[in-house]
Coordinates of C-alpha atoms and ligand atoms in Angstrom, one line a residue:
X1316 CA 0.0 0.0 0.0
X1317 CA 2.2 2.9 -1.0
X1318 CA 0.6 6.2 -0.7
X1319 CA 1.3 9.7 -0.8
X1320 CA 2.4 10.4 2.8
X1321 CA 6.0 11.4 3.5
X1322 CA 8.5 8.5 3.2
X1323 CA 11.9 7.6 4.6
X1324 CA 13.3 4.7 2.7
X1325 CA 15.8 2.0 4.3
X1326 CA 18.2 0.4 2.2
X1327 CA 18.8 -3.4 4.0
X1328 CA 22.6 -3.8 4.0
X1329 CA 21.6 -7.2 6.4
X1330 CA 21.5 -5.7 9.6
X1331 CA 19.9 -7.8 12.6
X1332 CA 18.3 -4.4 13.5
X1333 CA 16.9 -2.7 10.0
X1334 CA 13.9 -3.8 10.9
X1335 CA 14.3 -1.9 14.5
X1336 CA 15.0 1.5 12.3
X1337 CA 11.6 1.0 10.5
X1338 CA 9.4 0.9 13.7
X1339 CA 11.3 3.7 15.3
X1340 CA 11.0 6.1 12.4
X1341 CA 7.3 5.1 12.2
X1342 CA 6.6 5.4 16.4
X1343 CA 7.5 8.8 15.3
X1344 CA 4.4 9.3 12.8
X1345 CA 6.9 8.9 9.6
X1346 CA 6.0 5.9 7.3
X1347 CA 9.2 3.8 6.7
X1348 CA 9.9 1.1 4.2
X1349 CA 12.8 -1.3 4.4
X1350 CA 14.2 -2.4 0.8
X1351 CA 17.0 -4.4 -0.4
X1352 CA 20.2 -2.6 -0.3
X1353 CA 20.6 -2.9 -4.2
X1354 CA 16.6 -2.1 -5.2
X1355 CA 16.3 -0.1 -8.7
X1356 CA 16.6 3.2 -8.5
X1357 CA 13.5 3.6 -11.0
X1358 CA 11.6 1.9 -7.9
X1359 CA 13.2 4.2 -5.3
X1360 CA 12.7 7.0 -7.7
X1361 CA 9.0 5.7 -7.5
X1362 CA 8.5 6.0 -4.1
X1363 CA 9.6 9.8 -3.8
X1364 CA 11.5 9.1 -0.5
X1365 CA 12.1 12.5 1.8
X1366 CA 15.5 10.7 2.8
X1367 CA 16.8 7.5 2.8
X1368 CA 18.9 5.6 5.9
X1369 CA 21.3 2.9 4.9
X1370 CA 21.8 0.4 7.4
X1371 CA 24.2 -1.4 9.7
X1372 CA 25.2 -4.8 7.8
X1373 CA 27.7 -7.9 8.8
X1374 CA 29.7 -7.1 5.8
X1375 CA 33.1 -4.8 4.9
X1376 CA 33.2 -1.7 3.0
X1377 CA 37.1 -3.4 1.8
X1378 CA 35.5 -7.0 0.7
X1379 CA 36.4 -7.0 -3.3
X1380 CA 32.5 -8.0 -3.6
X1381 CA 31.1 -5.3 -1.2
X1382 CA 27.4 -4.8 -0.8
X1383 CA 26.4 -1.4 -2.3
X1384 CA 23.6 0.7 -3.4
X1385 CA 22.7 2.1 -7.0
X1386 CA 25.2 5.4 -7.2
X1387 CA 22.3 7.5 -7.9
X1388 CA 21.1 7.7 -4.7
X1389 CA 23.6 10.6 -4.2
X1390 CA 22.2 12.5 -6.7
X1391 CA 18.7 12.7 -6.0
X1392 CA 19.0 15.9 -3.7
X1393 CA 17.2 14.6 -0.4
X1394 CA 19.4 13.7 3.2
X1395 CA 21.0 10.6 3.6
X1396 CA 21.9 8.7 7.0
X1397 CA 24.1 5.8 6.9
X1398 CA 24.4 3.8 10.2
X1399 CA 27.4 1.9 11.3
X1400 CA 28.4 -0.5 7.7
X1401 CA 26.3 2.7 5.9
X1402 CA 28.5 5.4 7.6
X1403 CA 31.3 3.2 6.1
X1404 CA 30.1 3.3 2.6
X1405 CA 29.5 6.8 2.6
X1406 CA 33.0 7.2 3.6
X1407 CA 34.3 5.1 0.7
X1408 CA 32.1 6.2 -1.5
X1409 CA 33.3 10.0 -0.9
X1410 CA 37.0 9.3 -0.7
X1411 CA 37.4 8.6 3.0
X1412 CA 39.7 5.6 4.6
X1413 CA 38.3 2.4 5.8
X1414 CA 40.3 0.2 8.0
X1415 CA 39.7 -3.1 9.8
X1416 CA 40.2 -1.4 13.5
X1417 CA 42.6 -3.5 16.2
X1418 CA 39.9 -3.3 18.7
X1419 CA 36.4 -4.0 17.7
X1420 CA 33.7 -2.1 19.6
X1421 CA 30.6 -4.5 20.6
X1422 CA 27.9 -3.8 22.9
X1423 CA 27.9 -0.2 25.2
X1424 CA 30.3 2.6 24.2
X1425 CA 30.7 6.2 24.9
X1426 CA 29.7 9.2 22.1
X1427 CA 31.2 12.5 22.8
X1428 CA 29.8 15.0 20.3
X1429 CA 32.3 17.2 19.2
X1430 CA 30.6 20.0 17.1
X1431 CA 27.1 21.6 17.0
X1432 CA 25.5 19.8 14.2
X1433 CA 21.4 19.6 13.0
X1434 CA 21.7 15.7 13.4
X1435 CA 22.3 16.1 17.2
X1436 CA 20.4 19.1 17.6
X1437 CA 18.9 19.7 21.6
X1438 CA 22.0 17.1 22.4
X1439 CA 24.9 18.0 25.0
X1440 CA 28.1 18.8 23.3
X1441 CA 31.5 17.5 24.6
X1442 CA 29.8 15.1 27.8
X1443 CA 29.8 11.4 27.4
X1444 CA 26.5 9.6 25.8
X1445 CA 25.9 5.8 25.9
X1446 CA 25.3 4.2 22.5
X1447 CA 25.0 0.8 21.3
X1448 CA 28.1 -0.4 18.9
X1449 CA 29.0 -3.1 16.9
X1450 CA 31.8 -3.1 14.2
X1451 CA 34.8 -4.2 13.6
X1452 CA 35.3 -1.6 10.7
X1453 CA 36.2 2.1 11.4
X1454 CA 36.8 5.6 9.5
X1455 CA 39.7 6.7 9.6
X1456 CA 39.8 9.6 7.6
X1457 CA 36.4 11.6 6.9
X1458 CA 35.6 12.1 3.1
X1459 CA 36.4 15.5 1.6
X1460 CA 33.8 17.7 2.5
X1461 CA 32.8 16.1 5.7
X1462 CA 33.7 17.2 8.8
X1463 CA 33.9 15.1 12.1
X1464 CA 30.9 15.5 14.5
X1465 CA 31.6 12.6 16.9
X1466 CA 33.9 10.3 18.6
X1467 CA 33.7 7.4 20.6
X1468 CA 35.7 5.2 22.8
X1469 CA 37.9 3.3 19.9
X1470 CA 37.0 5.0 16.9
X1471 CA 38.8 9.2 16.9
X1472 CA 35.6 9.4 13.8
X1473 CA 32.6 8.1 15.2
X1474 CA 29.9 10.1 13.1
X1475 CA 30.6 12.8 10.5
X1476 CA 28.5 15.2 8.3
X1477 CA 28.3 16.9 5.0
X1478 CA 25.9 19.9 5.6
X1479 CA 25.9 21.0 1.8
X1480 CA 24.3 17.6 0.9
X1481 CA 23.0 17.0 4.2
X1482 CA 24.5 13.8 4.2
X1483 CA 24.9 12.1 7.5
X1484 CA 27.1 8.9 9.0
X1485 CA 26.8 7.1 12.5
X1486 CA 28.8 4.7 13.4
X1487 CA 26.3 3.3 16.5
X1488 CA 22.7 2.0 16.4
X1489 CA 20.0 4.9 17.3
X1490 CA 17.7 2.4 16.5
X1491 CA 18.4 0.6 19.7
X1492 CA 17.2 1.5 22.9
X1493 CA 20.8 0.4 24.9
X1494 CA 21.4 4.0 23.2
X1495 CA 20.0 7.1 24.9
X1496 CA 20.0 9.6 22.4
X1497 CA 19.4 7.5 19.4
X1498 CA 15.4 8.6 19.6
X1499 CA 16.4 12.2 19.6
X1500 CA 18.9 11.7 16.6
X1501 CA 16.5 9.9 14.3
X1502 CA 13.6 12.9 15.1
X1503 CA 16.2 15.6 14.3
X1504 CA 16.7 13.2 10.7
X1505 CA 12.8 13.2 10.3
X1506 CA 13.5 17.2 10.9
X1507 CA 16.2 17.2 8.2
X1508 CA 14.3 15.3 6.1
X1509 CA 11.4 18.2 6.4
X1510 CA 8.5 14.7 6.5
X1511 CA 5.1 15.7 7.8
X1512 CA 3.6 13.4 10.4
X1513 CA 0.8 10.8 8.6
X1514 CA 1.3 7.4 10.1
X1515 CA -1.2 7.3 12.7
X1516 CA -3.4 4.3 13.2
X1517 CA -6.4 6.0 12.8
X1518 CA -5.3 7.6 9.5
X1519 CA -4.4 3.9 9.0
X1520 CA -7.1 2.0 9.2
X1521 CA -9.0 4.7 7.3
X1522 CA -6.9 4.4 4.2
X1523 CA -6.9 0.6 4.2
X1524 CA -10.6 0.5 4.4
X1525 CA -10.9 2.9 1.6
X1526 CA -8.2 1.0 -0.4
X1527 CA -9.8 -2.2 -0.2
X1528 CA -13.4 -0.9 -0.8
X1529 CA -11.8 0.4 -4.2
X1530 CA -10.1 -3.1 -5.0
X1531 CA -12.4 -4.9 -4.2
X1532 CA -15.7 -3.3 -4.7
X1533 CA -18.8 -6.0 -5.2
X1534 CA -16.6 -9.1 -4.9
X1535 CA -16.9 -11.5 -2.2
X1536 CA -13.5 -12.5 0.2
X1537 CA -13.2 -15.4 2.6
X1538 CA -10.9 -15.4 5.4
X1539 CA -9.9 -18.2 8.1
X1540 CA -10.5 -16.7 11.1
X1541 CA -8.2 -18.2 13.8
X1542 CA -8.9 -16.3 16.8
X1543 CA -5.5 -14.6 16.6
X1544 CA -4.6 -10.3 17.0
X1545 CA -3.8 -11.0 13.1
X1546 CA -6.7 -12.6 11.4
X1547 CA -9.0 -10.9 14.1
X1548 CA -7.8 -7.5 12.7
X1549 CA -8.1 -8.2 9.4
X1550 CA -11.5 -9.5 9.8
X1551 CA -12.5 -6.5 11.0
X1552 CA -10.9 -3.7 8.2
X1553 CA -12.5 -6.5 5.8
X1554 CA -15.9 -6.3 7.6
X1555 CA -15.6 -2.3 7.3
X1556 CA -15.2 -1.9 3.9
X1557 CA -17.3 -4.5 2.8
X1558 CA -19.5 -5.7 5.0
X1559 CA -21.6 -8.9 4.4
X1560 CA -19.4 -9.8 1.4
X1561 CA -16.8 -11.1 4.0
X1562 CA -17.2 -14.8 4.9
X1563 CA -15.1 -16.0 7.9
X1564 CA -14.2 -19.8 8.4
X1565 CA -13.0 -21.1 11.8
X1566 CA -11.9 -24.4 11.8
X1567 CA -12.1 -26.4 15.2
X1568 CA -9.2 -28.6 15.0
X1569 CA -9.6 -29.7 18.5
X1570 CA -6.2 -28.9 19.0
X1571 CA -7.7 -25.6 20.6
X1572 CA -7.1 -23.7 23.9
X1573 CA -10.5 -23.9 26.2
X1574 CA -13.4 -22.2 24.9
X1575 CA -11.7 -20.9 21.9
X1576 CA -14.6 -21.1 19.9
X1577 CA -17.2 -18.9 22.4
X1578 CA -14.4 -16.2 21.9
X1579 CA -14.6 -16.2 18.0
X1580 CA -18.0 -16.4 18.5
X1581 CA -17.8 -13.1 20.5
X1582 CA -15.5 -11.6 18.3
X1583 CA -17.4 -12.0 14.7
X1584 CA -21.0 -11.4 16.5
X1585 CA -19.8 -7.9 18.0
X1586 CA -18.3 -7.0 14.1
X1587 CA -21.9 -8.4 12.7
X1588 CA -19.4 -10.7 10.3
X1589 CA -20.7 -13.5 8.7
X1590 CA -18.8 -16.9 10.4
X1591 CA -19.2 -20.5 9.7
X1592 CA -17.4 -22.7 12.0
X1593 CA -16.5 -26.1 11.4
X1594 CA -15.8 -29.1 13.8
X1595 CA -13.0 -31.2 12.4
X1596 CA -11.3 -32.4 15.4
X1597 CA -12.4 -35.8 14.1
X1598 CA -10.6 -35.2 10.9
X1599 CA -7.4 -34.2 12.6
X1600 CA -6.9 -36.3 15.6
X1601 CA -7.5 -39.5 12.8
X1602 CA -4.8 -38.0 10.5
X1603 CA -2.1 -37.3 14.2
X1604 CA -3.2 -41.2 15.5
X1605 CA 0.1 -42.7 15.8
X1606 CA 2.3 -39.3 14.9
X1607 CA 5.0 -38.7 16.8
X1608 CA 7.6 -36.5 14.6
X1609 CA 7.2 -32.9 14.9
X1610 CA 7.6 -32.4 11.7
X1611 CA 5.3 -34.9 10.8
X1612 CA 2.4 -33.4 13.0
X1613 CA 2.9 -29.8 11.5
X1614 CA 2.9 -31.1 8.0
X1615 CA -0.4 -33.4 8.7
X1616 CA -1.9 -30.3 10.6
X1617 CA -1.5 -28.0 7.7
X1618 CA -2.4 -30.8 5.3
X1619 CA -5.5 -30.9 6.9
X1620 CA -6.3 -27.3 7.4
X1621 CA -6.2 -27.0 3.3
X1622 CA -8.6 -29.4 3.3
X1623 CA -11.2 -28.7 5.1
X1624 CA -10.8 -25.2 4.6
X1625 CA -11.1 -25.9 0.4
X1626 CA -14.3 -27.7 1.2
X1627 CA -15.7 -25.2 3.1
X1628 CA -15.0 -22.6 0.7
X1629 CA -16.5 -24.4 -2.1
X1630 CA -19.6 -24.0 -0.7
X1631 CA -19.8 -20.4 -0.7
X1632 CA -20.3 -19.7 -4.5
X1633 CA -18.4 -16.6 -6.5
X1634 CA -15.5 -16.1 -4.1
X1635 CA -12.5 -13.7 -6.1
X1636 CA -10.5 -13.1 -2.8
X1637 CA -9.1 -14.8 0.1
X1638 CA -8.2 -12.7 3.3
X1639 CA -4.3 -13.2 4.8
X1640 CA -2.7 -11.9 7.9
X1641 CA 0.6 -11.5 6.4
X1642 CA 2.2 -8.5 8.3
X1643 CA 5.4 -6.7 7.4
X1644 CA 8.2 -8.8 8.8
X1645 CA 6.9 -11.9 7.1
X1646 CA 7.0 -9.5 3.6
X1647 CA 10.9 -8.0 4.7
X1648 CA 12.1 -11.2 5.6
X1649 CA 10.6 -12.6 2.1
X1650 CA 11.9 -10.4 0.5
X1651 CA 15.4 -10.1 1.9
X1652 CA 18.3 -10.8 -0.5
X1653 CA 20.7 -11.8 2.8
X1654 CA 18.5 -14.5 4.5
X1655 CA 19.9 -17.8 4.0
X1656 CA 18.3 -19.3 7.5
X1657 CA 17.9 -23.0 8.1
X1658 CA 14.2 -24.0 8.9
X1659 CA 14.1 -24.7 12.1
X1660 CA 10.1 -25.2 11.8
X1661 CA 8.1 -25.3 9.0
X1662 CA 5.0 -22.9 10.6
X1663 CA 1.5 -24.0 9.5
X1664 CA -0.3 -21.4 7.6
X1665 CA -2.9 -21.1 4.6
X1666 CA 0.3 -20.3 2.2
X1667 CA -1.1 -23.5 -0.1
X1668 CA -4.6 -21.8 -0.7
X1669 CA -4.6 -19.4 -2.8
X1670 CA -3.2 -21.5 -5.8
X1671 CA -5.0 -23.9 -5.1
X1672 CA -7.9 -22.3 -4.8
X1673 CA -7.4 -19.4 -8.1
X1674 CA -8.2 -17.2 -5.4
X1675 CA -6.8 -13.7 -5.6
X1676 CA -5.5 -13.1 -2.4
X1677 CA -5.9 -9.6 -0.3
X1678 CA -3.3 -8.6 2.5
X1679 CA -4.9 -5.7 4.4
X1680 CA -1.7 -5.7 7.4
X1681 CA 1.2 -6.6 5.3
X1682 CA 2.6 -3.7 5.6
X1683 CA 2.0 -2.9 9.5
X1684 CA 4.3 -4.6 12.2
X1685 CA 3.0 -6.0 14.9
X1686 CA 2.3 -3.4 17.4
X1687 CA 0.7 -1.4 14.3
X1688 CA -1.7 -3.9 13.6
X1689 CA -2.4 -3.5 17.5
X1690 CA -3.0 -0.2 17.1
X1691 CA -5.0 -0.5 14.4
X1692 CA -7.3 -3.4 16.1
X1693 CA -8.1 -1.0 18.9
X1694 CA -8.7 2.0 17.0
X1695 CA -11.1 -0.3 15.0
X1696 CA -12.9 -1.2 18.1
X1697 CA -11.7 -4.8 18.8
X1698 CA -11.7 -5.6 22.6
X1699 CA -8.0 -4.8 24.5
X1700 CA -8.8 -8.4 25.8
X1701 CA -8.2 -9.7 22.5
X1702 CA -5.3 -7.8 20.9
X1703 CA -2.9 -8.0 24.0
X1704 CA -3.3 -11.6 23.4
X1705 CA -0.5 -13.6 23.5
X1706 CA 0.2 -15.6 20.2
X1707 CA -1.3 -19.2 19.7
X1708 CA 0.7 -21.5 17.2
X1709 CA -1.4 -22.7 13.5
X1710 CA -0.8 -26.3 15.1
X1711 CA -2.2 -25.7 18.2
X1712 CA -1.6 -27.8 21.1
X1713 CA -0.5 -30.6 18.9
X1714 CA 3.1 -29.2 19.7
X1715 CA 2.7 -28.9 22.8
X1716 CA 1.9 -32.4 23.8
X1717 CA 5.4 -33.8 23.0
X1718 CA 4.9 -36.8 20.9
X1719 CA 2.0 -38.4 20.2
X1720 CA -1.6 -37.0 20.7
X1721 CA -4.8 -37.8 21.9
X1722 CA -7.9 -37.1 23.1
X1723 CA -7.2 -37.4 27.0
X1724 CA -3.5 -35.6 26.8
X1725 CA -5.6 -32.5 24.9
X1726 CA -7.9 -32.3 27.5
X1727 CA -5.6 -32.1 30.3
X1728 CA -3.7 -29.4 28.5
X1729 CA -6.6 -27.6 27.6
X1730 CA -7.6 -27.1 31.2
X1731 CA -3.9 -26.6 32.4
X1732 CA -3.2 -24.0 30.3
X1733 CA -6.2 -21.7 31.3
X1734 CA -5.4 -22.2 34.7
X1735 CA -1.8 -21.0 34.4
X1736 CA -3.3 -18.2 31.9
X1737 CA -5.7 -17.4 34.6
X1738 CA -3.6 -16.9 37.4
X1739 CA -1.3 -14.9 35.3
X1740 CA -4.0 -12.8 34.6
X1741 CA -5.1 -12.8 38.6
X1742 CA -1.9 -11.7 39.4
X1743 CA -1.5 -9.0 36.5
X1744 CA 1.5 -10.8 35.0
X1745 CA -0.2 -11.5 31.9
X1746 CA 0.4 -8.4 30.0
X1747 CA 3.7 -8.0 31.2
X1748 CA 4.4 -11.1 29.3
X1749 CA 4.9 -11.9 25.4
X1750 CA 4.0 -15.2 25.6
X1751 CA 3.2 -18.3 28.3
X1752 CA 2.5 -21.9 27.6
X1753 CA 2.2 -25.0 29.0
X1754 CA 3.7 -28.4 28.0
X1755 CA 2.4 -31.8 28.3
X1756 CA 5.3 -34.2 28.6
X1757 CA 4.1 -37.8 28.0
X1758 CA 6.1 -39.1 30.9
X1759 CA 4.8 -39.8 34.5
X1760 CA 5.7 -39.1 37.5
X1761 CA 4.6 -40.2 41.3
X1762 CA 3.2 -37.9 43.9
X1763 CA 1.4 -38.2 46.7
X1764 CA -2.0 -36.4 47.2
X1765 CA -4.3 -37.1 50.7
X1766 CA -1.8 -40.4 51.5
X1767 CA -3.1 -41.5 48.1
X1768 CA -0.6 -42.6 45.4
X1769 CA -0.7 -40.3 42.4
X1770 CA 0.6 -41.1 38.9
X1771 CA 0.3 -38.5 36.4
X1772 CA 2.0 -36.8 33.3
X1773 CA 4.3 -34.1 33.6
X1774 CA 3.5 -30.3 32.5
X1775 CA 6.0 -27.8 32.0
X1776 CA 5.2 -23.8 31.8
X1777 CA 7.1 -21.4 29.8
X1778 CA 6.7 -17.7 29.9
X1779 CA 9.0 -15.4 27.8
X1780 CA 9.6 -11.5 27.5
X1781 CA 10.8 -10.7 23.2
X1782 CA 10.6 -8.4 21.2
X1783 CA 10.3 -10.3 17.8
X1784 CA 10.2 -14.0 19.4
X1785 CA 13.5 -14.5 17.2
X1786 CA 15.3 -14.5 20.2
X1787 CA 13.2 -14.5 23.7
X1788 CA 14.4 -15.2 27.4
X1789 CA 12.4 -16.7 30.5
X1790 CA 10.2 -14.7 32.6
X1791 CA 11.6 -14.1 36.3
X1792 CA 8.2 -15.3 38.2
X1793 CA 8.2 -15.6 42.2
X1794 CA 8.5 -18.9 43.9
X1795 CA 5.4 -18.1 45.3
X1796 CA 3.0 -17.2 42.2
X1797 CA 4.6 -20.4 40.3
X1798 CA 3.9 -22.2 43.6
X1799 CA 0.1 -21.1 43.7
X1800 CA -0.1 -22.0 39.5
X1801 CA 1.5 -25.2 40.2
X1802 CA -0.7 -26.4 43.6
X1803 CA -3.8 -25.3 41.6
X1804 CA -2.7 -27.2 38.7
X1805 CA -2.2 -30.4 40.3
X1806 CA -5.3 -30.0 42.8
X1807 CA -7.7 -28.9 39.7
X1808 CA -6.5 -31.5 36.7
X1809 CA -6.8 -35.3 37.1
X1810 CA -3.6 -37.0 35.3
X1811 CA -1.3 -34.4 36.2
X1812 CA 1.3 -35.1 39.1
X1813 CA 4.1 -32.9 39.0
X1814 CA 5.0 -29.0 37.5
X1815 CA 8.5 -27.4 36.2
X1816 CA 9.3 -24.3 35.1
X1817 CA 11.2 -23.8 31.9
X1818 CA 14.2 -21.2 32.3
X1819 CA 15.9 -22.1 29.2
X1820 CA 16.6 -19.0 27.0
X1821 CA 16.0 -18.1 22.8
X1822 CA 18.7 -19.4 21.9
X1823 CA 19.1 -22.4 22.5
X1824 CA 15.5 -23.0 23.3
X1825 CA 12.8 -22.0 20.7
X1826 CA 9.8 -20.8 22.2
X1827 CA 7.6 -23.7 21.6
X1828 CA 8.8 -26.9 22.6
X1829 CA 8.1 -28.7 19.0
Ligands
LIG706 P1 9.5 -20.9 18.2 O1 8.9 -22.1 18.8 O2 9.9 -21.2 16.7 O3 8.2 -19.9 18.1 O4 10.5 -20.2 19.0 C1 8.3 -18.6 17.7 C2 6.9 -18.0 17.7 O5 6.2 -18.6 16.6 C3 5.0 -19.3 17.1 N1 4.9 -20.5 16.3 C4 4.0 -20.7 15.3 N2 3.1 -19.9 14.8 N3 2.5 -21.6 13.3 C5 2.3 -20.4 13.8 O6 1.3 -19.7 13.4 C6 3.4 -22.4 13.7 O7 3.6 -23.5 13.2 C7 4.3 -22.0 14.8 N4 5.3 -22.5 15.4 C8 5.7 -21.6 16.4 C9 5.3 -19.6 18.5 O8 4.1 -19.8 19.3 C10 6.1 -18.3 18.9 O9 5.2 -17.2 19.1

């Protein structure tokens, strides 16, 4: 959805934290794109950026095959900010020096600015600030033209300037919050780069409504409605702009947290959407009989979902459009020239449909991140309830019952997990947390309950605090709170016989335990 507003443009050099610049330029009201470093100048030319920031990148400015943008970025007359491996190429690009530096600067350092400049403007001069570093490049000699603004603890040319061209290098991360002034530094760029504010959610949601009422106009769309902040939200800027043309299909897999379905139910009846839900727990717990391969139960699950999802849409007749909740990381890390990740898990989603179904398909969020589409949910009227949820995996409890699955181990789980969601909730931890689950692990373990031998599985809880659930680390919960969720646990749900508490970090650990 490119529109008119004011635009600062990222150029991806591979940074782990581009995607941090994007979100802080937009908490600001600014809209911000992230593109491949090496994207056509026609397109950038296209989107009329008001400046452009390259990014930070693993990479060296002195590699014979160095990463670099299209040259005629410099002449296009509007500011330019390159951060840490940007700085760099600015500095080769304009004649500076380069060098691999004999002590590498990870992690805090000190900033001392060392000259009034616009880029640290309402910023102490000469006193020490704290920024976040991590090079192992550093300039050594400023480009003609440039002059010195900075320096930090190992590197005598720590951020530079060219006010003629307004052309700007850092070599920290303002994106990150470790550094103080890196908020203030990226508004007095917005400043340089004269953008108006427009990104509001309320502006937003507006546009997107009237975007998709123009796209799509008399046709109908179908969407599967999962109970999730995503598809929720997208339901509802669907139902907006085009009311009872939206169809909604929620699928029961019966691999579902507790009364799941009475919350969909509550969602679609408040937005007056149109929802047909469909028991196939059946269908699914046949297919998983006898699974007990991760893998395998993810690739049966989203087997499955196709299915019964086809069949369902068949029977609505003259569907051109089916709804998805792809938001803007999914398209960035799509898109992104530098990932070469392993799959680590192949996530369940309705990726198969479209093409199978010659559906078109129609992406109100994909360009929001998360806490936009948050934003935009609330603004739209959805209940806080339901967008500070915490997510819910496509497969559902299926990988959360280590191994094999069945009726009796869903059930427990089911009534585990909303007691530890519960009490979460009782003792306001909940919202303080990015995600808690439980684990059923299919061995047993003896206890003792009123002098009566107990023999039950074993659950494990998780709770995590991340930013982008790429990396995550365990929650610090009292003895006492995880002693009240465990006794109620144990004295509430038959087959269960003993509670741990997963402290295992993101990295090694992944969040889920499948
Ligand atoms: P992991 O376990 O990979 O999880 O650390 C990271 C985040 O992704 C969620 N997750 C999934 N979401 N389909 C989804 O829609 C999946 O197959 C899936 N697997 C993991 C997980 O709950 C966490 O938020």
């Amino acid at each position: 959805m490119i529109s008119e507003r004011d635009l600062i443009l990222i150029l991806d050099f591979g940074s782990q934290y581009t995607q941090l610049i994007a979100r802080r330029i937009r908490e600001q009201g600014i809209y911000s794109l992230v593109k491949s470093y090496d994207t056509d100048i026609s397109e950038i030319k296209n989107l009329n950026p008001r400046g452009i920031i390259l990014s930070g990148g693993p990479n060296s400015v002195n590699f014979k095959k160095t990463l670099k943008p299209n040259k005629e970025i410099f002449s296009l007359e509007i500011p330019i900010l390159g951060i840490c491996y940007g700085m760099q190429l600015l500095s080769k690009e304009f004649g500076g020096k380069v060098i691999k530096s004999s002590k590498k600067e990870f992690g805090d350092s000190k900033l001392i600015i060392r000259k009034k400049s616009k880029l640290f403007k309402d910023i102490k001069i000469n006193v020490e600030h704290k920024v976040w570093m991590s090079h192992s490049d550093k300039v050594i000699n400023a480009p003609l033209n440039f002059t010195k603004i900075g320096e930090s603890t190992n590197s005598k040319i720590a951020a530079f300037e060219n006010t003629t061209t307004d052309i700007f290098g850092i070599q920290f991360h303002p994106e990150v919050t470790h550094t103080s002034i890196g908020k203030k530094i990226l508004k007095n760029f917005i400043l340089i780069c004269k953008c108006k504010k427009s990104w509001t959610a309320s502006k937003i949601s507006k546009e997107m409504i009237h975007k998709i009422k123009s796209d799509i106009g008399d046709d109908k769309v179908i969407l599967a409605l999962s109970g999730g902040v995503d598809s929720s939200v997208v339901a509802a800027i669907l139902s907006k702009a085009i009311g009872k043309h939206l169809s909604c299909i929620f699928i029961d897999t019966g691999l579902l947290r507790k009364n799941e379905i009475i919350e969909v139910k509550n969602i679609t009846s408040s937005l007056k959407i149109n929802l047909t839900t469909v028991d196939a727990s059946r269908k699914f717990l046949l297919a998983l009989r006898g699974v007990k391969d991760p893998e395998k139960k993810r690739k049966i699950i989203g087997k499955c979902f196709i299915d019964v999802f086809n069949a369902e849409a068949k029977k609505i007749k003259n569907v051109k459009y089916l709804g998805q909740g792809t938001i803007y990381p999914d398209v960035i890390e799509s898109s992104s020239k530098n990932s070469e990740s392993d799959v680590i898990k192949s996530h369940h989603n309705v990726g198969g449909l479209p093409k199978k179904m010659k559906l078109k398909l129609v992406e109100p969020i994909r360009d929001l991140f998360k806490d936009e589409v948050r934003r935009v949910g609330l603004e739209l009227g959805l209940p806080k309830a339901l967008i500070n949820r915490h997510p819910f995996p496509g497969p559902g409890l299926a990988v959360r019952i280590l191994g094999e699955i069945n009726h009796e181990k869903i059930k427990i789980l089911q009534e585990v997990d909303y007691i530890f969601i519960d009490e979460l909730r009782n003792q306001n931890l909940y919202n303080k947390i990015d995600q808690a689950l439980a684990v059923l692990i299919p061995s047993k373990s003896v206890g003792v309950m009123g002098d009566k031998r107990q023999y039950g599985y074993v659950i494990a809880l998780r709770a995590v605090n991340t930013t982008d659930f790429m990396t995550a680390t365990a929650c610090h919960i009292s003895h006492q709170t995880l002693n009240n969720i465990s006794t109620r646990i144990v004295n509430e749900v038959n087959g269960v016989a003993r509670v741990v508490y997963d402290i295992t970090s993101k990295p090694p650990g992944t969040i889920e335990w499948e």
